[in-house]
Amino acid sequence: MKTIIEPFRIKSVEPIRSTTRAERQQLLAGVGYNLFHLKSDDVLIDLLTDSGTSAMSAEQWAAMMRGDESYAGSPSFDRFEAAVKDLMNFKHIIPTHQGRAAEAILFSILGGDGKTIPNNTHFDTTRGNIETTGAKAVDLLCAQGLTPSDLSPFKGNMDLNKLQAFMEENADKVPCVMITVTNNAGGGQPVSLANIKGAAKIARDFGKPFIIDGCRFAENAWFIKMREKGQGERSIPDIVRDMFADADGMTMSAKKDAIVNIGGWLALNDDTLAEKARMRLIMTEGFPTYGGLAGRDLEAIAQGLKEVVNEDYLRYRVRTNEYIVERLDKAGIPVVKPAGGHAVFIDARAWLTHIPPLQYPGQAVACALYEIGGIRACEIGTVMFGRQPDGTEIPAQLDLVRLAMPRRVYTQAHADYIVEVCEEIAKTSSELSGYKIVDEPPALRHFTAKFEVLGV
Ligand code: F0G
């Protein structure tokens, strides 16, 4: 059959609320055009993030009832640990309340003044957790990853030549080498198995631990199966095991590819490192058999990990984004191609050429999506990255808008609606105004800044 269906039926539904365009105009003005401050009840389709927003299955809800809430030695931990080890066979699995907690623990041990940590692209919390220790976070993404229209299959790859040169120059300052699968900050683009193994080898040659940020490991494995030579016949769990086989550890946000609303873990092979991490965990998260989570959360993760590697699920998941990207592309709306694993990225700078980067074309698109269609998306561009530590402002590398897809939440009709809203915006896109920021905090301004519409 040609039609790829949602591989589930719906047992429990959450109504979503329609508002009028006039209401949305008022709501937008009321929050200073900052979409983070909208009430989610006022959003029709919420594509702000795919993190913690997914729908759990009946089996996950059933597993939650089995949650054992003992402070220590809970069988829920054993089931969680076994499920993780089945896919990522690290010696020590340390639960945390979400991904950034795993990062904070890891870099409280490995970070520090004068250190430097390479990655294909650090996610912002990873960067933040490294930089607060005084260390530097360095991105060594391949050149294709920076060109939205480049059709290369693995645009999340690390530039291995750059990594080699970086290690030759800085090895004494590097406590570990990281790679992020998929590359969220770069459009959800995948990393090939060969590239993961190549980066692992360079790390090993220099005697450094190789750590994978595995948030979207299953989507990455699906792309490897679809696109990498010689991988098409392998099962997803088999590919996942191979992705992690050469790694010394991982950080994980279970809010992504474990399909739960909260949770994460830090995994390590080294006993000394793991002991230090558990000490830190006890101080900041909890005892090592729950780590900031309830027993029921551990059960939901264990079940989610079994479901996320299902091929029907992954095919439907990735196809939804491809479908939206194909239709937007056909309508002449610039998008990052090929489609990423967890999101559709609109290239707002290329679309609204009449709005200069310092008047935030991404913000203009994000606000239009809400005003026209009640869709909430996220600017990933000059609003997010433009303010420099010295107080100056420069355009970000790209001005993108991310439409992040919660897992198993929206259907094909929602996808069609998203496309229709974008087509509607396209009819008058040349009339959209830029924005100026009228109030901003000293850091991470995108969360709280207030805007005004220019020229109205
Ligand atoms: N690493 C990556 C690649 C991520 O995308 C995220 C979160 C984290 C680490 C941190 O995990 O949220 O559980 O603490 N990304 C979310 C997003 C917030 O919207 O992309 P967390």
PDB file of C-alpha atoms in Angstrom, residues 161-358:
ATOM      1  CA  ASN A 161      39.334  16.138   9.391  1.00  0.00           C
ATOM      2  CA  LYS A 162      38.591  19.108  11.598  1.00  0.00           C
ATOM      3  CA  LEU A 163      38.223  16.805  14.623  1.00  0.00           C
ATOM      4  CA  GLN A 164      41.590  15.168  13.889  1.00  0.00           C
ATOM      5  CA  ALA A 165      43.294  18.563  13.545  1.00  0.00           C
ATOM      6  CA  PHE A 166      41.519  19.849  16.650  1.00  0.00           C
ATOM      7  CA  MET A 167      42.728  16.878  18.682  1.00  0.00           C
ATOM      8  CA  GLU A 168      46.307  17.207  17.411  1.00  0.00           C
ATOM      9  CA  GLU A 169      46.319  20.803  18.578  1.00  0.00           C
ATOM     10  CA  ASN A 170      44.279  20.567  21.809  1.00  0.00           C
ATOM     11  CA  ALA A 171      44.379  16.961  23.061  1.00  0.00           C
ATOM     12  CA  ASP A 172      45.790  17.920  26.454  1.00  0.00           C
ATOM     13  CA  LYS A 173      42.766  20.176  27.079  1.00  0.00           C
ATOM     14  CA  VAL A 174      40.088  17.754  25.804  1.00  0.00           C
ATOM     15  CA  PRO A 175      38.412  15.644  28.527  1.00  0.00           C
ATOM     16  CA  CYS A 176      36.043  13.881  26.081  1.00  0.00           C
ATOM     17  CA  VAL A 177      34.771  13.945  22.495  1.00  0.00           C
ATOM     18  CA  MET A 178      30.993  14.183  21.946  1.00  0.00           C
ATOM     19  CA  ILE A 179      28.591  13.595  19.085  1.00  0.00           C
ATOM     20  CA  THR A 180      24.860  14.455  19.061  1.00  0.00           C
ATOM     21  CA  VAL A 181      22.385  12.162  17.271  1.00  0.00           C
ATOM     22  CA  THR A 182      20.452  13.520  15.530  1.00  0.00           C
ATOM     23  CA  ASN A 183      21.890  17.021  15.302  1.00  0.00           C
ATOM     24  CA  ASN A 184      19.011  18.999  16.804  1.00  0.00           C
ATOM     25  CA  ALA A 185      20.563  22.462  16.508  1.00  0.00           C
ATOM     26  CA  GLY A 186      21.388  21.740  12.852  1.00  0.00           C
ATOM     27  CA  GLY A 187      17.880  20.797  11.723  1.00  0.00           C
ATOM     28  CA  GLY A 188      17.501  17.280  13.166  1.00  0.00           C
ATOM     29  CA  GLN A 189      19.903  15.931  10.564  1.00  0.00           C
ATOM     30  CA  PRO A 190      21.350  12.451  11.106  1.00  0.00           C
ATOM     31  CA  VAL A 191      24.901  11.231  11.682  1.00  0.00           C
ATOM     32  CA  SER A 192      26.052   8.174   9.711  1.00  0.00           C
ATOM     33  CA  LEU A 193      27.269   5.031  11.435  1.00  0.00           C
ATOM     34  CA  ALA A 194      30.617   5.441   9.654  1.00  0.00           C
ATOM     35  CA  ASN A 195      30.917   8.977  11.014  1.00  0.00           C
ATOM     36  CA  ILE A 196      30.096   7.893  14.585  1.00  0.00           C
ATOM     37  CA  LYS A 197      32.730   5.170  14.342  1.00  0.00           C
ATOM     38  CA  GLY A 198      35.229   7.561  12.761  1.00  0.00           C
ATOM     39  CA  ALA A 199      34.801  10.081  15.577  1.00  0.00           C
ATOM     40  CA  ALA A 200      35.052   7.278  18.156  1.00  0.00           C
ATOM     41  CA  LYS A 201      38.330   6.122  16.603  1.00  0.00           C
ATOM     42  CA  ILE A 202      39.846   9.601  16.741  1.00  0.00           C
ATOM     43  CA  ALA A 203      38.820   9.894  20.403  1.00  0.00           C
ATOM     44  CA  ARG A 204      40.325   6.468  21.139  1.00  0.00           C
ATOM     45  CA  ASP A 205      43.574   7.290  19.281  1.00  0.00           C
ATOM     46  CA  PHE A 206      44.006  10.202  21.675  1.00  0.00           C
ATOM     47  CA  GLY A 207      42.929   8.175  24.713  1.00  0.00           C
ATOM     48  CA  LYS A 208      39.752  10.223  25.311  1.00  0.00           C
ATOM     49  CA  PRO A 209      36.275   8.987  26.259  1.00  0.00           C
ATOM     50  CA  PHE A 210      33.726   9.208  23.448  1.00  0.00           C
ATOM     51  CA  ILE A 211      30.278  10.328  24.645  1.00  0.00           C
ATOM     52  CA  ILE A 212      27.082  10.266  22.562  1.00  0.00           C
ATOM     53  CA  ASP A 213      24.209  12.695  23.214  1.00  0.00           C
ATOM     54  CA  GLY A 214      21.626  10.099  22.215  1.00  0.00           C
ATOM     55  CA  CYS A 215      18.331  12.026  22.566  1.00  0.00           C
ATOM     56  CA  ARG A 216      17.026  11.045  19.123  1.00  0.00           C
ATOM     57  CA  PHE A 217      18.908   7.770  18.663  1.00  0.00           C
ATOM     58  CA  ALA A 218      16.017   5.852  17.077  1.00  0.00           C
ATOM     59  CA  GLU A 219      15.317   8.502  14.433  1.00  0.00           C
ATOM     60  CA  ASN A 220      19.045   8.531  13.684  1.00  0.00           C
ATOM     61  CA  ALA A 221      19.072   4.733  13.349  1.00  0.00           C
ATOM     62  CA  TRP A 222      16.130   4.904  10.939  1.00  0.00           C
ATOM     63  CA  PHE A 223      18.040   7.314   8.689  1.00  0.00           C
ATOM     64  CA  ILE A 224      21.068   4.982   8.810  1.00  0.00           C
ATOM     65  CA  LYS A 225      18.853   2.077   7.742  1.00  0.00           C
ATOM     66  CA  MET A 226      17.282   4.103   4.920  1.00  0.00           C
ATOM     67  CA  ARG A 227      20.342   5.946   3.657  1.00  0.00           C
ATOM     68  CA  GLU A 228      23.642   4.289   4.569  1.00  0.00           C
ATOM     69  CA  LYS A 229      25.177   1.723   2.266  1.00  0.00           C
ATOM     70  CA  GLY A 230      24.961  -1.829   3.575  1.00  0.00           C
ATOM     71  CA  GLN A 231      22.581  -0.970   6.462  1.00  0.00           C
ATOM     72  CA  GLY A 232      19.183  -1.485   4.791  1.00  0.00           C
ATOM     73  CA  GLU A 233      18.744  -5.103   5.869  1.00  0.00           C
ATOM     74  CA  ARG A 234      19.590  -4.619   9.523  1.00  0.00           C
ATOM     75  CA  SER A 235      17.012  -4.262  12.290  1.00  0.00           C
ATOM     76  CA  ILE A 236      16.746  -0.922  14.111  1.00  0.00           C
ATOM     77  CA  PRO A 237      17.847  -2.389  17.496  1.00  0.00           C
ATOM     78  CA  ASP A 238      20.857  -3.917  15.755  1.00  0.00           C
ATOM     79  CA  ILE A 239      21.829  -0.548  14.247  1.00  0.00           C
ATOM     80  CA  VAL A 240      21.263   1.207  17.578  1.00  0.00           C
ATOM     81  CA  ARG A 241      23.556  -1.272  19.356  1.00  0.00           C
ATOM     82  CA  ASP A 242      26.210  -0.623  16.722  1.00  0.00           C
ATOM     83  CA  MET A 243      25.852   3.168  17.070  1.00  0.00           C
ATOM     84  CA  PHE A 244      26.722   2.905  20.756  1.00  0.00           C
ATOM     85  CA  ALA A 245      29.191  -0.014  20.568  1.00  0.00           C
ATOM     86  CA  ASP A 246      32.312   2.167  20.347  1.00  0.00           C
ATOM     87  CA  ALA A 247      31.159   4.803  22.844  1.00  0.00           C
ATOM     88  CA  ASP A 248      32.322   5.139  26.449  1.00  0.00           C
ATOM     89  CA  GLY A 249      29.161   6.806  27.627  1.00  0.00           C
ATOM     90  CA  MET A 250      26.014   8.715  26.728  1.00  0.00           C
ATOM     91  CA  THR A 251      23.733  11.467  27.928  1.00  0.00           C
ATOM     92  CA  MET A 252      20.041  11.042  27.236  1.00  0.00           C
ATOM     93  CA  SER A 253      16.838  12.996  27.415  1.00  0.00           C
ATOM     94  CA  ALA A 254      14.148  10.310  27.637  1.00  0.00           C
ATOM     95  CA  LYS A 255      11.677  13.103  26.772  1.00  0.00           C
ATOM     96  CA  LYS A 256      12.578  12.503  23.138  1.00  0.00           C
ATOM     97  CA  ASP A 257      13.210   8.952  21.928  1.00  0.00           C
ATOM     98  CA  ALA A 258      12.009   7.131  25.033  1.00  0.00           C
ATOM     99  CA  ILE A 259       8.568   8.682  24.376  1.00  0.00           C
ATOM    100  CA  VAL A 260       7.949   9.843  27.942  1.00  0.00           C
ATOM    101  CA  ASN A 261       7.040  13.166  29.481  1.00  0.00           C
ATOM    102  CA  ILE A 262      10.013  13.326  31.857  1.00  0.00           C
ATOM    103  CA  GLY A 263      13.277  11.453  32.408  1.00  0.00           C
ATOM    104  CA  GLY A 264      16.822  10.889  31.253  1.00  0.00           C
ATOM    105  CA  TRP A 265      20.051   9.131  32.070  1.00  0.00           C
ATOM    106  CA  LEU A 266      23.804   9.260  32.066  1.00  0.00           C
ATOM    107  CA  ALA A 267      25.573   6.058  31.025  1.00  0.00           C
ATOM    108  CA  LEU A 268      29.267   5.342  31.509  1.00  0.00           C
ATOM    109  CA  ASN A 269      31.677   2.426  31.246  1.00  0.00           C
ATOM    110  CA  ASP A 270      34.444   3.782  33.448  1.00  0.00           C
ATOM    111  CA  ASP A 271      34.033   2.725  37.111  1.00  0.00           C
ATOM    112  CA  THR A 272      35.826   5.735  38.612  1.00  0.00           C
ATOM    113  CA  LEU A 273      33.886   8.237  36.529  1.00  0.00           C
ATOM    114  CA  ALA A 274      30.621   6.452  37.347  1.00  0.00           C
ATOM    115  CA  GLU A 275      31.372   6.526  41.061  1.00  0.00           C
ATOM    116  CA  LYS A 276      31.969  10.279  40.929  1.00  0.00           C
ATOM    117  CA  ALA A 277      28.777  10.724  38.907  1.00  0.00           C
ATOM    118  CA  ARG A 278      26.731   8.746  41.458  1.00  0.00           C
ATOM    119  CA  MET A 279      28.128  10.864  44.308  1.00  0.00           C
ATOM    120  CA  ARG A 280      27.012  13.972  42.477  1.00  0.00           C
ATOM    121  CA  LEU A 281      23.681  12.328  41.614  1.00  0.00           C
ATOM    122  CA  ILE A 282      22.930  11.645  45.276  1.00  0.00           C
ATOM    123  CA  MET A 283      23.503  15.314  46.077  1.00  0.00           C
ATOM    124  CA  THR A 284      21.500  16.781  43.195  1.00  0.00           C
ATOM    125  CA  GLU A 285      19.016  14.214  41.839  1.00  0.00           C
ATOM    126  CA  GLY A 286      18.499  11.301  44.218  1.00  0.00           C
ATOM    127  CA  PHE A 287      19.575   7.780  45.079  1.00  0.00           C
ATOM    128  CA  PRO A 288      21.117   5.889  42.117  1.00  0.00           C
ATOM    129  CA  THR A 289      18.110   3.590  41.651  1.00  0.00           C
ATOM    130  CA  TYR A 290      15.708   6.480  40.973  1.00  0.00           C
ATOM    131  CA  GLY A 291      17.778   9.605  40.214  1.00  0.00           C
ATOM    132  CA  GLY A 292      15.106  12.275  40.393  1.00  0.00           C
ATOM    133  CA  LEU A 293      12.360  10.118  38.905  1.00  0.00           C
ATOM    134  CA  ALA A 294       9.456   8.149  40.302  1.00  0.00           C
ATOM    135  CA  GLY A 295       9.516   4.370  39.889  1.00  0.00           C
ATOM    136  CA  ARG A 296       6.577   4.720  37.507  1.00  0.00           C
ATOM    137  CA  ASP A 297       8.616   7.058  35.282  1.00  0.00           C
ATOM    138  CA  LEU A 298      11.349   4.413  35.018  1.00  0.00           C
ATOM    139  CA  GLU A 299       8.706   1.876  33.956  1.00  0.00           C
ATOM    140  CA  ALA A 300       7.377   4.213  31.248  1.00  0.00           C
ATOM    141  CA  ILE A 301      10.893   4.700  29.868  1.00  0.00           C
ATOM    142  CA  ALA A 302      11.562   0.941  29.831  1.00  0.00           C
ATOM    143  CA  GLN A 303       8.395   0.379  27.773  1.00  0.00           C
ATOM    144  CA  GLY A 304       8.973   3.449  25.562  1.00  0.00           C
ATOM    145  CA  LEU A 305      12.387   2.144  24.536  1.00  0.00           C
ATOM    146  CA  LYS A 306      10.765  -1.030  23.246  1.00  0.00           C
ATOM    147  CA  GLU A 307       8.219   0.946  21.206  1.00  0.00           C
ATOM    148  CA  VAL A 308      10.477   3.608  19.706  1.00  0.00           C
ATOM    149  CA  VAL A 309      12.533   1.115  17.686  1.00  0.00           C
ATOM    150  CA  ASN A 310       9.416  -0.187  15.911  1.00  0.00           C
ATOM    151  CA  GLU A 311       9.798   0.310  12.160  1.00  0.00           C
ATOM    152  CA  ASP A 312       6.156   1.164  11.441  1.00  0.00           C
ATOM    153  CA  TYR A 313       6.393   3.899  14.052  1.00  0.00           C
ATOM    154  CA  LEU A 314       9.669   5.312  12.691  1.00  0.00           C
ATOM    155  CA  ARG A 315       8.467   5.176   9.089  1.00  0.00           C
ATOM    156  CA  TYR A 316       5.312   7.138   9.960  1.00  0.00           C
ATOM    157  CA  ARG A 317       7.248   9.547  12.154  1.00  0.00           C
ATOM    158  CA  VAL A 318       9.873  10.511   9.594  1.00  0.00           C
ATOM    159  CA  ARG A 319       7.444  10.429   6.665  1.00  0.00           C
ATOM    160  CA  THR A 320       5.207  13.055   8.291  1.00  0.00           C
ATOM    161  CA  ASN A 321       8.064  15.560   8.252  1.00  0.00           C
ATOM    162  CA  GLU A 322       9.095  14.599   4.721  1.00  0.00           C
ATOM    163  CA  TYR A 323       5.529  15.107   3.539  1.00  0.00           C
ATOM    164  CA  ILE A 324       5.306  18.592   5.029  1.00  0.00           C
ATOM    165  CA  VAL A 325       8.738  19.527   3.637  1.00  0.00           C
ATOM    166  CA  GLU A 326       7.809  18.272   0.144  1.00  0.00           C
ATOM    167  CA  ARG A 327       4.598  20.276   0.109  1.00  0.00           C
ATOM    168  CA  LEU A 328       6.174  23.464   1.459  1.00  0.00           C
ATOM    169  CA  ASP A 329       8.980  23.118  -1.065  1.00  0.00           C
ATOM    170  CA  LYS A 330       6.414  22.769  -3.861  1.00  0.00           C
ATOM    171  CA  ALA A 331       4.680  25.915  -2.620  1.00  0.00           C
ATOM    172  CA  GLY A 332       7.987  27.783  -2.901  1.00  0.00           C
ATOM    173  CA  ILE A 333       8.487  28.123   0.849  1.00  0.00           C
ATOM    174  CA  PRO A 334      12.192  27.662   1.669  1.00  0.00           C
ATOM    175  CA  VAL A 335      12.786  24.736   4.040  1.00  0.00           C
ATOM    176  CA  VAL A 336      15.782  22.819   5.330  1.00  0.00           C
ATOM    177  CA  LYS A 337      16.199  19.759   3.118  1.00  0.00           C
ATOM    178  CA  PRO A 338      16.138  16.827   3.459  1.00  0.00           C
ATOM    179  CA  ALA A 339      13.521  16.801   6.249  1.00  0.00           C
ATOM    180  CA  GLY A 340      14.923  16.268   9.728  1.00  0.00           C
ATOM    181  CA  GLY A 341      13.897  13.489  12.099  1.00  0.00           C
ATOM    182  CA  HIS A 342      11.928  15.425  14.685  1.00  0.00           C
ATOM    183  CA  ALA A 343      11.039  18.709  13.040  1.00  0.00           C
ATOM    184  CA  VAL A 344      10.451  20.734   9.908  1.00  0.00           C
ATOM    185  CA  PHE A 345      12.686  23.794   9.674  1.00  0.00           C
ATOM    186  CA  ILE A 346      11.535  26.801   7.632  1.00  0.00           C
ATOM    187  CA  ASP A 347      14.340  29.009   6.304  1.00  0.00           C
ATOM    188  CA  ALA A 348      12.801  32.351   7.293  1.00  0.00           C
ATOM    189  CA  ARG A 349      15.718  34.463   6.065  1.00  0.00           C
ATOM    190  CA  ALA A 350      15.411  33.007   2.574  1.00  0.00           C
ATOM    191  CA  TRP A 351      11.621  33.348   2.652  1.00  0.00           C
ATOM    192  CA  LEU A 352      11.249  36.919   3.980  1.00  0.00           C
ATOM    193  CA  THR A 353      14.120  38.515   2.096  1.00  0.00           C
ATOM    194  CA  HIS A 354      12.628  41.967   2.768  1.00  0.00           C
ATOM    195  CA  ILE A 355      13.209  41.598   6.536  1.00  0.00           C
ATOM    196  CA  PRO A 356      16.896  41.965   7.501  1.00  0.00           C
ATOM    197  CA  PRO A 357      18.239  39.460  10.080  1.00  0.00           C
ATOM    198  CA  LEU A 358      18.384  42.100  12.817  1.00  0.00           C
TER     199      LEU A 358
END
